CSV table of N, CA, C and O and ligand atoms in Angstrom, one decimal:
chain,number,residue,atom,x,y,z
A,1,MET,N,99.4,153.6,51.8
A,1,MET,CA,101.2,153.2,51.9
A,1,MET,C,101.0,154.7,52.9
A,1,MET,O,100.6,155.7,52.9
A,2,PRO,N,101.8,154.8,53.8
A,2,PRO,CA,102.2,155.5,55.0
A,2,PRO,C,103.2,156.9,54.3
A,2,PRO,O,104.0,156.4,53.6
A,3,ARG,N,102.8,157.6,54.8
A,3,ARG,CA,103.5,158.7,54.5
A,3,ARG,C,104.6,159.3,55.7
A,3,ARG,O,104.3,159.5,56.6
A,4,VAL,N,105.9,159.8,55.0
A,4,VAL,CA,107.0,159.7,55.9
A,4,VAL,C,107.6,161.0,55.7
A,4,VAL,O,107.5,161.3,54.4
A,5,VAL,N,107.5,162.1,56.8
A,5,VAL,CA,108.2,163.4,56.1
A,5,VAL,C,109.3,163.5,57.1
A,5,VAL,O,109.3,163.5,58.2
A,6,ILE,N,110.6,164.3,56.4
A,6,ILE,CA,111.9,164.2,57.6
A,6,ILE,C,112.3,165.7,57.0
A,6,ILE,O,112.5,166.1,55.8
A,7,ARG,N,111.9,166.5,57.9
A,7,ARG,CA,112.3,167.9,58.1
A,7,ARG,C,113.5,167.8,59.2
A,7,ARG,O,113.7,167.9,60.2
A,8,SER,N,114.7,168.8,58.5
A,8,SER,CA,115.9,168.8,58.9
A,8,SER,C,115.9,170.5,59.3
A,8,SER,O,115.6,171.3,58.6
A,9,MET,N,115.8,170.9,60.8
A,9,MET,CA,115.4,171.7,61.5
A,9,MET,C,117.1,172.8,61.4
A,9,MET,O,117.7,172.3,61.5
A,10,PRO,N,116.5,174.0,61.4
A,10,PRO,CA,117.9,174.8,61.2
A,10,PRO,C,118.7,174.6,62.6
A,10,PRO,O,118.3,174.6,63.9
A,11,ASN,N,120.1,174.4,62.5
A,11,ASN,CA,120.8,174.2,63.8
A,11,ASN,C,120.3,172.8,64.6
A,11,ASN,O,120.8,173.4,65.6
A,12,GLY,N,119.6,172.0,63.9
A,12,GLY,CA,119.3,171.0,64.9
A,12,GLY,C,119.2,169.8,64.2
A,12,GLY,O,119.4,169.4,63.2
A,13,PRO,N,117.9,168.7,64.4
A,13,PRO,CA,117.9,167.7,64.4
A,13,PRO,C,117.0,167.3,62.9
A,13,PRO,O,116.3,168.0,62.4
A,14,ASN,N,117.1,166.1,62.4
A,14,ASN,CA,115.9,165.7,61.7
A,14,ASN,C,114.9,165.2,62.2
A,14,ASN,O,115.1,164.1,63.1
A,15,VAL,N,114.0,166.0,62.2
A,15,VAL,CA,112.3,165.4,62.7
A,15,VAL,C,111.5,164.6,61.7
A,15,VAL,O,111.7,165.0,60.8
A,16,VAL,N,111.3,163.7,62.2
A,16,VAL,CA,110.4,162.4,61.7
A,16,VAL,C,108.9,162.6,61.7
A,16,VAL,O,108.6,162.5,63.2
A,17,PHE,N,108.2,162.6,60.9
A,17,PHE,CA,106.7,162.5,60.9
A,17,PHE,C,106.3,161.2,60.4
A,17,PHE,O,106.5,160.8,59.3
A,18,LEU,N,105.3,160.9,61.1
A,18,LEU,CA,104.6,159.6,59.8
A,18,LEU,C,103.2,159.4,60.1
A,18,LEU,O,102.4,159.8,60.9
A,19,ASP,N,102.4,159.9,58.6
A,19,ASP,CA,101.5,160.3,58.6
A,19,ASP,C,100.7,161.5,59.6
A,19,ASP,O,99.9,161.5,60.1
A,20,GLY,N,101.8,162.5,59.6
A,20,GLY,CA,101.4,164.0,59.9
A,20,GLY,C,101.6,163.7,61.5
A,20,GLY,O,101.1,164.6,62.5
A,21,LYS,N,101.7,162.8,62.3
A,21,LYS,CA,102.3,162.8,63.4
A,21,LYS,C,103.6,162.3,63.6
A,21,LYS,O,104.5,161.8,63.1
A,22,PHE,N,104.5,163.3,64.6
A,22,PHE,CA,105.8,163.3,65.5
A,22,PHE,C,105.9,161.8,65.6
A,22,PHE,O,105.2,161.0,66.6
A,23,VAL,N,107.6,161.1,65.3
A,23,VAL,CA,107.7,160.0,65.8
A,23,VAL,C,109.2,160.3,66.4
A,23,VAL,O,109.3,159.7,67.5
A,24,THR,N,110.2,161.2,66.0
A,24,THR,CA,111.3,161.3,66.6
A,24,THR,C,112.1,161.9,66.4
A,24,THR,O,111.8,162.7,65.2
A,25,GLU,N,113.3,162.7,66.6
A,25,GLU,CA,114.0,163.2,66.1
A,25,GLU,C,115.7,163.0,66.2
A,25,GLU,O,116.1,162.1,67.3
A,26,LEU,N,116.2,162.8,65.0
A,26,LEU,CA,117.2,162.2,64.8
A,26,LEU,C,118.6,163.0,64.9
A,26,LEU,O,118.3,164.1,64.3
A,27,CYS,N,119.6,162.6,65.5
A,27,CYS,CA,120.8,163.5,65.4
A,27,CYS,C,121.1,163.7,64.3
A,27,CYS,O,121.6,162.7,63.7
A,28,ARG,N,121.6,164.8,63.8
A,28,ARG,CA,122.6,165.0,62.4
A,28,ARG,C,123.8,166.0,62.8
A,28,ARG,O,124.5,166.2,62.0
A,29,CYS,N,123.9,166.2,64.1
A,29,CYS,CA,125.2,167.0,64.6
A,29,CYS,C,126.2,166.4,64.9
A,29,CYS,O,127.4,166.7,65.0
A,30,GLY,N,126.2,165.2,65.2
A,30,GLY,CA,127.0,163.8,65.5
A,30,GLY,C,127.6,164.0,67.1
A,30,GLY,O,128.2,163.1,67.7
A,31,HIS,N,127.0,165.0,68.2
A,31,HIS,CA,127.3,164.9,69.6
A,31,HIS,C,125.9,164.3,70.3
A,31,HIS,O,126.6,164.3,71.6
A,32,SER,N,125.4,163.7,69.8
A,32,SER,CA,124.2,163.3,71.1
A,32,SER,C,124.8,161.8,71.7
A,32,SER,O,125.6,160.9,71.0
A,33,GLN,N,124.4,162.0,72.6
A,33,GLN,CA,124.9,160.4,73.8
A,33,GLN,C,123.9,159.3,73.6
A,33,GLN,O,124.3,158.5,74.2
A,34,GLN,N,123.0,159.6,72.6
A,34,GLN,CA,121.8,158.6,72.6
A,34,GLN,C,121.9,158.5,71.4
A,34,GLN,O,120.4,158.1,70.8
A,35,LYS,N,122.5,158.4,70.3
A,35,LYS,CA,122.3,158.3,68.9
A,35,LYS,C,121.4,156.8,68.9
A,35,LYS,O,121.4,156.0,69.4
A,36,PRO,N,120.5,157.0,67.9
A,36,PRO,CA,120.3,157.7,66.6
A,36,PRO,C,119.4,159.2,66.9
A,36,PRO,O,119.5,160.3,66.1
A,37,ASP,N,119.3,159.2,68.3
A,37,ASP,CA,118.2,160.3,68.8
A,37,ASP,C,119.0,161.6,69.1
A,37,ASP,O,120.1,161.5,69.6
A,38,CYS,N,118.2,162.6,68.9
A,38,CYS,CA,119.1,163.7,69.4
A,38,CYS,C,118.4,164.0,70.6
A,38,CYS,O,117.8,163.7,71.3
A,39,ASP,N,119.8,164.4,71.8
A,39,ASP,CA,119.4,164.7,73.0
A,39,ASP,C,119.6,166.0,73.4
A,39,ASP,O,119.6,166.4,74.3
A,40,GLY,N,119.8,167.1,72.6
A,40,GLY,CA,119.9,168.4,72.9
A,40,GLY,C,121.3,168.8,72.6
A,40,GLY,O,121.4,170.0,72.8
A,41,SER,N,122.3,168.0,72.6
A,41,SER,CA,123.5,168.3,72.5
A,41,SER,C,124.0,169.3,71.3
A,41,SER,O,124.7,169.8,71.7
A,42,HIS,N,123.4,169.1,70.5
A,42,HIS,CA,123.6,170.1,69.0
A,42,HIS,C,123.6,171.5,69.8
A,42,HIS,O,124.5,172.4,69.4
A,43,ARG,N,122.9,171.8,70.6
A,43,ARG,CA,123.1,173.4,71.2
A,43,ARG,C,124.2,173.8,72.1
A,43,ARG,O,124.6,174.8,71.4
A,44,LYS,N,124.6,172.9,72.9
A,44,LYS,CA,125.8,173.3,73.8
A,44,LYS,C,127.1,173.1,72.7
A,44,LYS,O,128.1,173.5,73.3
A,45,ALA,N,127.2,172.3,71.6
A,45,ALA,CA,128.2,171.8,70.7
A,45,ALA,C,128.1,173.1,69.4
A,45,ALA,O,129.2,173.4,69.1
A,46,GLY,N,126.9,173.9,69.5
A,46,GLY,CA,127.0,175.2,68.8
A,46,GLY,C,126.9,174.5,67.3
A,46,GLY,O,127.4,175.5,66.3
A,47,PHE,N,126.1,173.6,67.1
A,47,PHE,CA,125.9,173.3,65.6
A,47,PHE,C,125.3,173.9,64.9
A,47,PHE,O,124.4,174.7,65.4
A,48,VAL,N,125.5,174.4,63.5
A,48,VAL,CA,125.4,175.3,63.0
A,48,VAL,C,124.9,174.5,61.5
A,48,VAL,O,125.9,173.8,60.9
A,49,ALA,N,123.9,174.6,61.0
A,49,ALA,CA,123.4,174.1,59.4
A,49,ALA,C,122.1,174.5,59.3
A,49,ALA,O,121.1,174.5,60.1
A,50,PRO,N,121.9,174.5,57.8
A,50,PRO,CA,120.7,175.3,57.6
A,50,PRO,C,119.7,174.4,57.5
A,50,PRO,O,119.8,172.8,57.5
A,51,ALA,N,118.8,174.9,57.3
A,51,ALA,CA,117.2,174.1,57.4
A,51,ALA,C,117.6,173.4,55.8
A,51,ALA,O,118.0,173.8,55.3
A,52,ALA,N,116.9,171.9,55.8
A,52,ALA,CA,117.3,171.3,54.8
A,52,ALA,C,115.4,171.0,54.0
A,52,ALA,O,114.8,170.9,54.7
A,53,GLU,N,115.7,170.5,53.0
A,53,GLU,CA,114.7,170.4,52.2
A,53,GLU,C,114.0,169.4,52.6
A,53,GLU,O,114.4,168.5,53.2
A,54,THR,N,112.7,169.2,52.7
A,54,THR,CA,112.0,168.1,53.5
A,54,THR,C,111.7,166.9,52.6
A,54,THR,O,111.8,167.4,51.1
A,55,ILE,N,111.8,165.7,53.1
A,55,ILE,CA,111.8,164.8,52.0
A,55,ILE,C,110.5,164.0,52.6
A,55,ILE,O,110.1,164.0,53.5
A,56,VAL,N,110.4,163.3,51.6
A,56,VAL,CA,108.7,162.7,51.6
A,56,VAL,C,108.9,161.7,50.9
A,56,VAL,O,109.3,161.4,49.7
A,57,LEU,N,108.9,160.2,51.6
A,57,LEU,CA,108.6,159.1,51.0
A,57,LEU,C,107.0,158.5,51.3
A,57,LEU,O,106.3,158.6,52.0
A,58,GLU,N,106.4,158.1,50.1
A,58,GLU,CA,105.2,157.7,50.0
A,58,GLU,C,104.9,156.3,49.6
A,58,GLU,O,106.0,155.7,48.6
B,1,FES,S1,121.0,167.1,66.3
B,1,FES,FE1,120.6,167.4,68.4
B,1,FES,S2,121.9,166.2,69.6
B,1,FES,FE2,122.9,166.2,67.3
């Protein structure tokens, strides 16, 4: 079964890995113009959020 890891970066997106390989960065600030993907707008918006616990789905 594939292993999915989602890591919430400090002040940034949720980064998705599949079997250890980068898949995508998902917006969690709400400011991206390319949702659901992060387009870097969190920096300009001054998004502040702590790193979140890694979620693992197997
Ligand atoms: S987290 Fe990067 S644009 Fe929203």
